[in-house]
Short mmCIF file of C-alpha atoms and ligand atoms in Angstrom, two decimals:
data_model
loop_
_atom_site.label_atom_id
_atom_site.label_comp_id
_atom_site.label_asym_id
_atom_site.label_seq_id
_atom_site.Cartn_x
_atom_site.Cartn_y
_atom_site.Cartn_z
CA UNK A 8 112.55 175.35 138.58
CA UNK A 9 113.11 172.89 141.32
CA UNK A 10 116.12 171.35 139.41
CA UNK A 11 118.26 174.79 139.03
CA UNK A 12 121.75 173.42 139.72
CA UNK A 13 121.37 171.06 136.81
CA UNK A 14 121.31 173.59 134.05
CA UNK A 15 123.51 175.85 132.40
CA UNK A 16 124.20 179.23 133.27
CA UNK A 17 122.27 180.65 130.32
CA UNK A 18 119.55 179.13 131.24
CA UNK A 19 119.61 179.81 135.45
CA UNK A 20 119.91 183.33 134.08
CA UNK A 21 116.61 183.34 132.87
CA UNK A 22 114.36 180.73 134.91
CA UNK A 23 116.27 179.95 138.44
CA UNK A 24 113.65 180.77 141.19
CA UNK A 25 111.08 181.65 138.80
CA UNK A 26 108.12 180.11 137.69
CA UNK A 27 104.96 181.60 136.02
CA UNK A 28 102.92 182.97 138.71
CA UNK A 29 100.49 180.09 140.16
CA UNK A 30 97.36 182.56 140.36
CA UNK A 31 97.78 184.56 136.71
CA UNK A 32 100.12 182.57 134.96
CA UNK A 33 102.29 185.87 134.68
CA UNK A 34 105.48 184.70 132.78
CA UNK A 35 107.26 187.71 134.66
CA UNK A 36 107.15 187.67 138.81
CA UNK A 37 104.63 189.62 139.83
CA UNK A 38 105.52 193.15 141.58
CA UNK A 39 103.62 192.52 144.77
CA UNK A 40 103.61 196.16 146.75
CA UNK A 41 101.48 194.79 149.79
CA UNK A 42 103.06 195.88 152.83
CA UNK A 43 101.55 193.21 155.02
CA UNK A 44 99.93 189.83 154.05
CA UNK A 45 96.75 188.09 155.34
CA UNK A 46 96.46 185.27 157.86
CA UNK A 47 93.92 182.79 158.24
CA UNK A 48 94.17 182.24 162.09
CA UNK A 49 97.17 184.25 164.38
CA UNK A 50 100.97 182.90 163.27
CA UNK A 51 99.34 180.77 159.90
CA UNK A 52 99.46 182.44 156.93
CA UNK A 53 101.38 181.65 153.47
CA UNK A 54 104.99 182.15 154.51
CA UNK A 55 104.67 186.08 154.26
CA UNK A 56 103.55 188.28 157.20
CA UNK A 57 105.53 191.74 156.86
CA UNK A 58 106.98 192.98 153.75
CA UNK A 59 110.13 194.00 155.53
CA UNK A 60 110.57 190.36 156.88
CA UNK A 61 109.83 188.83 153.03
CA UNK A 62 108.02 189.97 150.17
CA UNK A 63 107.36 187.66 147.37
CA UNK A 64 109.02 189.71 144.53
CA UNK A 65 112.26 190.08 146.65
CA UNK A 66 111.93 186.31 147.67
CA UNK A 67 112.20 185.36 144.28
CA UNK A 68 115.24 187.34 143.24
CA UNK A 69 116.86 186.34 146.61
CA UNK A 70 116.40 182.82 145.32
CA UNK A 71 117.23 183.55 141.97
CA UNK A 72 120.53 184.97 142.87
CA UNK A 73 121.62 182.24 145.12
CA UNK A 74 121.21 179.96 142.28
CA UNK A 75 123.87 182.18 139.87
CA UNK A 76 126.35 181.83 142.33
CA UNK A 77 125.72 178.63 143.18
CA UNK A 78 124.76 179.44 146.63
CA UNK A 79 121.82 178.22 149.06
CA UNK A 80 121.02 181.48 150.02
CA UNK A 81 120.30 184.97 149.04
CA UNK A 82 119.45 188.12 150.48
CA UNK A 83 118.60 191.78 148.55
CA UNK A 84 119.47 195.12 150.25
CA UNK A 85 118.64 198.62 149.43
CA UNK A 86 122.60 199.15 148.22
CA UNK A 87 125.87 196.96 148.12
CA UNK A 88 126.96 199.24 150.63
CA UNK A 89 123.80 197.91 152.88
CA UNK A 90 124.46 194.48 152.10
CA UNK A 91 128.31 194.76 153.11
CA UNK A 92 126.72 197.13 156.54
CA UNK A 93 124.51 193.71 157.46
CA UNK A 94 127.75 191.62 156.95
CA UNK A 95 129.89 193.45 158.97
CA UNK A 96 127.10 193.83 161.67
CA UNK A 97 127.85 190.21 162.20
CA UNK A 98 130.86 191.42 164.04
CA UNK A 99 131.48 192.71 167.59
CA UNK A 100 133.56 195.35 169.14
CA UNK A 101 137.05 193.97 169.14
CA UNK A 102 136.91 191.83 165.95
CA UNK A 103 139.39 192.30 163.43
CA UNK A 104 138.80 192.55 159.85
CA UNK A 105 141.67 191.86 156.74
CA UNK A 106 141.00 193.77 153.49
CA UNK A 107 142.54 193.97 150.14
CA UNK A 108 143.94 197.81 149.84
CA UNK A 109 142.76 198.51 146.14
CA UNK A 110 138.95 198.39 147.41
CA UNK A 111 135.53 200.56 146.11
CA UNK A 112 136.01 203.73 147.77
CA UNK A 113 132.73 203.34 149.34
CA UNK A 114 134.07 200.09 151.18
CA UNK A 115 136.93 201.91 152.32
CA UNK A 116 134.55 204.45 153.76
CA UNK A 117 132.17 201.98 155.55
CA UNK A 118 135.17 200.05 157.06
CA UNK A 119 137.24 202.95 158.41
CA UNK A 120 134.59 205.66 159.17
CA UNK A 121 131.87 203.70 160.21
CA UNK A 122 132.86 200.56 161.71
CA UNK A 123 136.51 201.80 162.56
CA UNK A 124 135.09 203.72 165.15
CA UNK A 125 132.72 201.05 166.52
CA UNK A 126 135.86 199.23 167.55
CA UNK A 127 136.11 197.12 164.13
CA UNK A 128 139.62 197.33 162.78
CA UNK A 129 140.53 196.90 159.50
CA UNK A 130 144.04 195.93 158.33
CA UNK A 131 144.56 196.60 154.51
CA UNK A 132 146.74 194.64 152.65
CA UNK A 133 148.16 193.95 149.29
CA UNK A 134 146.27 191.14 148.46
CA UNK A 135 148.06 189.96 145.27
CA UNK A 136 150.49 188.50 147.63
CA UNK A 137 148.71 185.90 149.72
CA UNK A 138 151.60 185.95 152.63
CA UNK A 139 150.26 189.33 153.41
CA UNK A 140 147.13 188.04 154.32
CA UNK A 141 148.56 185.62 156.43
CA UNK A 142 151.09 188.52 158.11
CA UNK A 143 147.82 190.79 158.75
CA UNK A 144 146.11 187.95 160.57
CA UNK A 145 145.34 188.52 164.34
CA UNK A 146 143.72 186.12 166.69
CA UNK A 147 140.75 188.59 166.59
CA UNK A 148 140.44 188.20 162.88
CA UNK A 149 136.88 187.35 162.22
CA UNK A 150 136.53 188.53 158.33
CA UNK A 151 138.69 188.20 155.45
CA UNK A 152 137.39 190.91 152.35
CA UNK A 153 138.14 190.14 148.87
CA UNK A 154 137.61 192.51 145.71
CA UNK A 155 138.66 190.91 142.37
CA UNK A 156 139.20 192.47 139.94
CA UNK A 157 140.16 195.03 142.17
CA UNK A 158 138.80 199.17 141.51
CA UNK A 159 140.26 200.68 139.40
CA UNK A 160 143.34 199.41 139.46
CA UNK A 161 142.39 195.70 138.32
CA UNK A 162 144.54 193.40 140.12
CA UNK A 163 143.52 190.04 140.35
CA UNK A 164 143.65 188.34 143.96
CA UNK A 165 143.63 184.38 144.11
CA UNK A 166 140.19 183.51 145.84
CA UNK A 167 141.13 179.99 146.59
CA UNK A 168 144.58 180.57 148.01
CA UNK A 169 143.22 183.33 150.56
CA UNK A 170 140.23 181.25 151.00
CA UNK A 171 142.31 178.68 152.52
CA UNK A 172 143.94 180.90 154.50
CA UNK A 173 141.26 182.57 155.95
CA UNK A 174 139.56 179.38 156.65
CA UNK A 175 142.86 178.14 158.42
CA UNK A 176 142.41 181.22 160.76
CA UNK A 177 138.12 180.55 161.04
CA UNK A 178 137.64 183.90 159.61
CA UNK A 179 134.68 184.06 157.46
CA UNK A 180 135.87 185.01 153.72
CA UNK A 181 133.88 187.59 151.81
CA UNK A 182 134.29 187.87 148.01
CA UNK A 183 132.84 191.25 146.38
CA UNK A 184 131.92 189.91 142.92
CA UNK A 185 130.22 192.76 141.85
CA UNK A 186 133.35 193.40 138.77
CA UNK A 187 133.27 189.73 137.78
CA UNK A 188 129.67 188.84 137.89
CA UNK A 189 128.77 185.04 138.29
CA UNK A 190 129.10 184.71 134.90
CA UNK A 191 132.65 184.98 135.03
CA UNK A 192 133.64 184.03 138.50
CA UNK A 193 132.08 182.22 141.36
CA UNK A 194 133.73 182.51 144.42
CA UNK A 195 131.68 180.28 146.48
CA UNK A 196 132.87 177.25 144.66
CA UNK A 197 136.54 178.60 144.79
CA UNK A 198 136.13 178.08 148.68
CA UNK A 199 134.87 181.61 149.48
CA UNK A 200 131.49 181.99 152.53
CA UNK A 201 129.85 184.69 151.02
CA UNK A 202 129.62 186.32 147.90
CA UNK A 203 128.37 190.40 148.25
CA UNK A 204 127.34 192.27 145.23
CA UNK A 205 126.30 196.05 144.03
CA UNK A 206 123.38 194.47 142.03
CA UNK A 207 123.62 198.52 141.08
CA UNK A 208 126.05 197.38 137.98
CA UNK A 209 126.28 194.30 136.17
CA UNK A 210 123.77 192.23 137.19
CA UNK A 211 120.82 195.06 137.12
CA UNK A 212 122.96 196.58 134.19
CA UNK A 213 120.71 199.27 132.91
CA UNK A 214 121.82 202.28 135.41
CA UNK A 215 118.52 202.40 136.65
CA UNK A 216 118.24 200.63 140.76
CA UNK A 217 120.53 200.92 143.37
CA UNK A 218 120.59 197.59 144.91
CA UNK A 219 122.94 194.60 146.83
CA UNK A 220 123.01 191.36 147.90
CA UNK A 221 124.97 188.39 150.03
CA UNK A 222 125.14 185.17 149.01
CA UNK A 223 126.34 181.77 150.96
CA UNK A 224 125.52 178.48 151.59
CA UNK A 225 126.36 178.86 155.29
CA UNK A 226 123.13 178.19 157.02
CA UNK A 227 124.18 179.79 160.56
CA UNK A 228 125.57 182.81 158.63
CA UNK A 229 122.51 183.17 156.51
CA UNK A 230 120.03 182.87 159.46
CA UNK A 231 122.01 185.55 161.20
CA UNK A 232 122.15 187.86 158.19
CA UNK A 233 118.58 187.14 157.46
CA UNK A 234 117.87 188.51 160.83
CA UNK A 235 120.06 191.43 160.27
CA UNK A 236 118.11 192.29 156.83
CA UNK A 237 114.98 192.23 158.87
CA UNK A 238 115.97 193.89 162.21
CA UNK A 239 118.01 196.36 160.67
CA UNK A 240 115.52 196.91 157.83
CA UNK A 241 117.87 198.07 154.38
CA UNK A 242 116.10 195.74 152.13
CA UNK A 243 115.35 196.16 148.39
CA UNK A 244 112.24 197.24 147.54
CA UNK A 245 109.54 195.28 144.97
CA UNK A 246 110.12 197.17 142.07
CA UNK A 247 113.77 197.44 142.29
CA UNK A 248 113.92 193.48 142.49
CA UNK A 249 111.54 193.12 139.65
CA UNK A 250 114.09 195.15 137.82
CA UNK A 251 116.78 193.55 139.11
CA UNK A 252 115.62 189.80 137.80
CA UNK A 253 114.51 191.35 134.60
CA UNK A 254 118.35 192.86 134.04
CA UNK A 255 119.73 189.43 134.96
CA UNK A 256 117.83 187.77 132.00
CA UNK A 257 120.60 188.98 129.86
CA UNK A 258 123.42 189.00 132.16
CA UNK A 259 125.39 186.15 130.18
CA UNK A 260 124.48 188.00 126.58
CA UNK A 261 125.94 191.72 128.04
CA UNK A 262 128.71 190.24 129.62
CA UNK A 263 129.97 188.38 126.47
CA UNK A 264 129.90 191.60 124.56
CA UNK A 265 131.27 193.70 127.53
CA UNK A 266 134.21 191.65 127.64
CA UNK A 267 134.66 191.26 124.12
CA UNK A 268 134.64 194.89 123.54
CA UNK A 269 136.88 195.65 126.61
CA UNK A 270 139.69 193.13 125.48
CA UNK A 271 139.65 194.79 121.80
CA UNK A 272 139.81 198.22 123.31
CA UNK A 273 142.54 197.28 126.23
CA UNK A 274 144.71 195.57 122.82
CA UNK A 275 143.94 199.08 120.99
CA UNK A 276 144.69 201.66 123.84
CA UNK A 277 148.15 199.56 124.92
CA UNK A 278 149.56 201.08 121.78
CA UNK A 279 148.06 204.24 121.63
CA UNK A 280 150.46 207.08 121.82
CA UNK A 281 148.44 209.30 124.58
CA UNK A 282 148.48 206.40 126.52
CA UNK A 283 151.29 205.89 129.20
CA UNK A 284 150.15 202.67 131.02
CA UNK A 285 147.34 200.50 130.51
CA UNK A 286 145.38 198.09 133.04
CA UNK A 287 143.37 195.06 132.10
CA UNK A 288 143.45 191.22 133.35
CA UNK A 289 143.28 189.93 129.45
CA UNK A 290 146.96 191.73 128.42
CA UNK A 291 149.35 188.81 128.56
CA UNK A 292 151.76 191.30 130.42
CA UNK A 293 149.13 191.75 133.20
CA UNK A 294 151.00 190.96 136.33
CA UNK A 295 148.36 188.35 137.06
CA UNK A 296 146.75 187.33 133.52
CA UNK A 297 147.98 183.39 134.44
CA UNK A 298 145.72 183.74 137.17
CA UNK A 299 143.02 185.71 135.45
CA UNK A 300 142.87 183.08 133.07
CA UNK A 301 142.38 180.31 135.62
CA UNK A 302 140.17 181.96 138.11
CA UNK A 303 137.61 183.85 135.54
CA UNK A 304 136.07 182.97 132.42
CA UNK A 305 136.62 185.98 130.62
CA UNK A 306 138.15 189.36 131.64
CA UNK A 307 135.59 191.73 132.18
CA UNK A 308 134.31 194.64 130.94
CA UNK A 309 136.42 197.28 132.91
CA UNK A 310 139.54 199.04 131.59
CA UNK A 311 141.85 201.62 133.26
CA UNK A 312 144.42 203.42 131.82
CA UNK A 313 146.53 206.33 132.52
CA UNK A 314 147.02 209.28 130.02
CA UNK A 315 149.73 210.99 129.16
CA UNK A 316 150.42 214.23 130.89
CA UNK A 317 148.54 213.60 134.32
CA UNK A 318 145.44 215.84 135.59
CA UNK A 319 145.28 218.16 132.96
CA UNK A 320 145.52 215.88 129.74
CA UNK A 321 143.07 213.60 131.69
CA UNK A 322 140.37 216.23 132.63
CA UNK A 323 140.60 217.18 128.93
CA UNK A 324 139.81 213.70 128.04
CA UNK A 325 136.86 213.13 130.47
CA UNK A 326 135.33 216.51 129.05
CA UNK A 327 135.76 215.64 125.56
CA UNK A 328 134.60 212.20 125.04
CA UNK A 329 130.92 211.96 123.67
CA UNK A 330 129.80 208.41 123.60
CA UNK A 331 131.50 207.79 126.89
CA UNK A 332 129.66 209.36 129.69
CA UNK A 333 131.45 211.28 132.38
CA UNK A 334 129.73 209.50 135.38
CA UNK A 335 130.48 207.04 138.67
CA UNK A 336 129.48 203.61 138.62
CA UNK A 337 129.80 201.20 136.08
CA UNK A 338 128.35 197.61 134.52
CA UNK A 339 125.59 199.17 132.57
CA UNK A 340 124.56 199.02 128.48
CA UNK A 341 126.17 202.44 128.34
CA UNK A 342 129.63 203.13 128.17
CA UNK A 343 131.07 205.42 131.12
CA UNK A 344 134.24 206.93 131.92
CA UNK A 345 135.61 208.25 135.01
CA UNK A 346 138.74 209.88 137.34
CA UNK A 347 139.11 207.96 140.09
CA UNK A 348 141.20 210.29 142.38
CA UNK A 349 138.50 213.10 142.13
CA UNK A 350 135.38 210.77 141.85
CA UNK A 351 134.88 207.18 143.33
CA UNK A 352 137.96 206.97 144.94
CA UNK A 353 137.88 210.69 146.57
CA UNK A 354 137.13 209.58 150.01
CA UNK A 355 140.81 207.63 150.00
CA UNK A 356 143.53 210.11 151.59
CA UNK A 357 145.98 211.31 148.83
CA UNK A 358 148.87 209.23 150.23
CA UNK A 359 147.03 205.93 150.32
CA UNK A 360 145.56 206.72 146.79
CA UNK A 361 148.89 207.29 145.42
CA UNK A 362 150.73 204.36 146.67
CA UNK A 363 147.67 202.12 145.69
CA UNK A 364 148.62 203.12 142.31
CA UNK A 365 145.39 205.68 141.52
CA UNK A 366 147.61 208.67 140.09
CA UNK A 367 146.38 211.79 138.45
CA UNK A 368 146.29 210.42 135.09
CA UNK A 369 144.38 207.38 135.77
CA UNK A 370 141.12 206.57 133.90
CA UNK A 371 138.59 204.15 134.68
CA UNK A 372 136.49 203.15 131.53
CA UNK A 373 133.25 200.55 132.08
CA UNK A 374 132.99 199.45 128.56
CA UNK A 375 129.22 199.45 127.35
CA UNK A 376 127.30 197.58 124.43
CA UNK A 377 127.47 200.36 121.86
CA UNK A 378 128.98 199.22 118.75
CA UNK A 379 133.02 198.78 119.23
CA UNK A 380 133.92 200.94 116.27
CA UNK A 381 131.83 204.18 117.65
CA UNK A 382 133.37 203.74 120.90
CA UNK A 383 137.34 203.37 119.95
CA UNK A 384 136.64 206.43 117.55
CA UNK A 385 135.19 208.34 120.64
CA UNK A 386 138.16 207.63 122.67
CA UNK A 387 140.72 208.21 119.89
CA UNK A 388 139.60 211.86 119.55
CA UNK A 389 139.10 212.88 123.13
CA UNK A 390 142.88 211.16 123.59
CA UNK A 391 143.93 213.10 120.95
CA UNK A 392 142.20 216.49 121.86
CA UNK A 393 143.80 215.44 125.82
CA UNK A 394 147.70 215.79 124.45
CA UNK A 395 146.83 219.19 122.97
CA UNK A 396 146.18 220.37 126.51
CA UNK A 397 150.24 219.46 126.73
CA UNK A 398 150.71 221.69 124.16
CA UNK A 399 148.88 224.78 125.37
C1 PLP B 25 129.47 199.94 143.66
C2 PLP B 25 130.07 198.93 144.25
C3 PLP B 25 129.58 198.80 145.27
C4 PLP B 25 129.05 199.67 146.33
O1 PLP B 25 127.82 199.22 146.08
P1 PLP B 25 126.36 200.44 146.07
O2 PLP B 25 125.01 199.78 145.18
O3 PLP B 25 126.55 201.61 145.25
O4 PLP B 25 125.84 200.73 147.50
C5 PLP B 25 130.61 197.78 146.52
N1 PLP B 25 131.61 197.29 145.56
C6 PLP B 25 131.82 197.41 144.36
C7 PLP B 25 132.79 197.12 143.36
C8 PLP B 25 130.92 198.32 143.62
O5 PLP B 25 131.56 198.53 142.48
#
C-alpha cells in the first residue's frame, strides 16, 4: 500500500507495507528462506543479495512497523535487546546516556554491564520529573532513553517534554514503546527520534517469537543503524518476521481488550482487602493520570500491585493462580503473573530496586484476553489464599 499514511491505524495494522505476492498472488507475505539471491550481472539484482543484509519477509515487516509508528524506516532484530544494542553501538567511548531509573531489567543490565565497561556511562534518573533530565545532562550526553509506562511501576513519562530537553542538548531521544504499542502512543509524533520495541511482547502478541525493532524518520540515523544491523548481524529470521506480521494484524483489537480488562481489574483490585497498593495509569489517583490521559489513547494491559503481607503472601499468591501463569514476559493473549524482585528485575541491586519501589510484595500482571470474569475469580481466590499465608 503506497498511500499507507492516509489510512486509519486498524487498516494499517492489516495492510501497511504488504501487498499480495506479485508472483503467486499469496495474500499473506511468503516466508522467503533463501540465504542468497541470484544476480543477472555482478551487482545487478532485485534489491536482495545476501539475507543478513536484506530479506523480503523481514523487509516487509520493517516497512510495516515503520508505518505503524508513523516513521520513515524500520529495522527488525533478533530480540529487543539486540535492537537496543544496535542503537547503543552508534555511541562511542566517552559518550553519556541519561535513562529513566525504572527501566526494563535487561536494559539496565545492558547499559551497566555491557556498555558501561565499554566506556559509555549512564545516569539513571526519576524521569517523571523532567528537570532531573536537565540536571543529569553533560556536554557528552548523546542519548536520552525513555521507557513509558515504566516497568514495573507503571509511571508515565512526558515524552514531549523530555524530547524537547534532549533535542536542545543535541542528544538522540529514544523511547521504548513496548508497553504502550503504537495503538496507544506514537513517540515519533511527540518529538522522539527513535522508537524501540521488544516485538516479543504485544506486537507479536502470541508468546512464540523473540524479536526487536527500531523505527526512525531520521535518514542518517537509520543509515547508521542499518549498517550496524548488517555489520553486527543480529537480524530477525524470516519465520519470526512472518509471525510478527501475522500478530500485528490483530494488534488494535487485542489492545482494546487488554486495556478494557486491565482497567476493570485495576478498579476492582484497588478496593480488595488483600491489596496494599495498586499501580495503573488509568486510575484517577495515579500520580500521572492526567499526563497518561493526554499522551496515551488508553492505559495499557499491565497492572502492578503490592499484596498485603510481603514476600510470603506474594509467593503464595504466585503459586496459587491458575489462569494467570507464573512466567516472565508480557503482552501475549494469555494472562501472566510475575514477581519483579525475584524474576524480571533480579539483575537490579536490592537497594536500587527498593528505591525505585520494587518491594518484595510487588506483583506484576499482564492481563490477557481470557474472559474478565474468569480472570477476576482466579485472582480473588489466589489473593484470599495469600492472606492465609499470614495467619499461619
Ligand atoms: C522484553 C522487553 C525488552 C527486551 O526485549 P527482548 O525481546 O526480551 O530482548 C525491552 N523493553 C521492555 C519494556 C520489555 O518488556
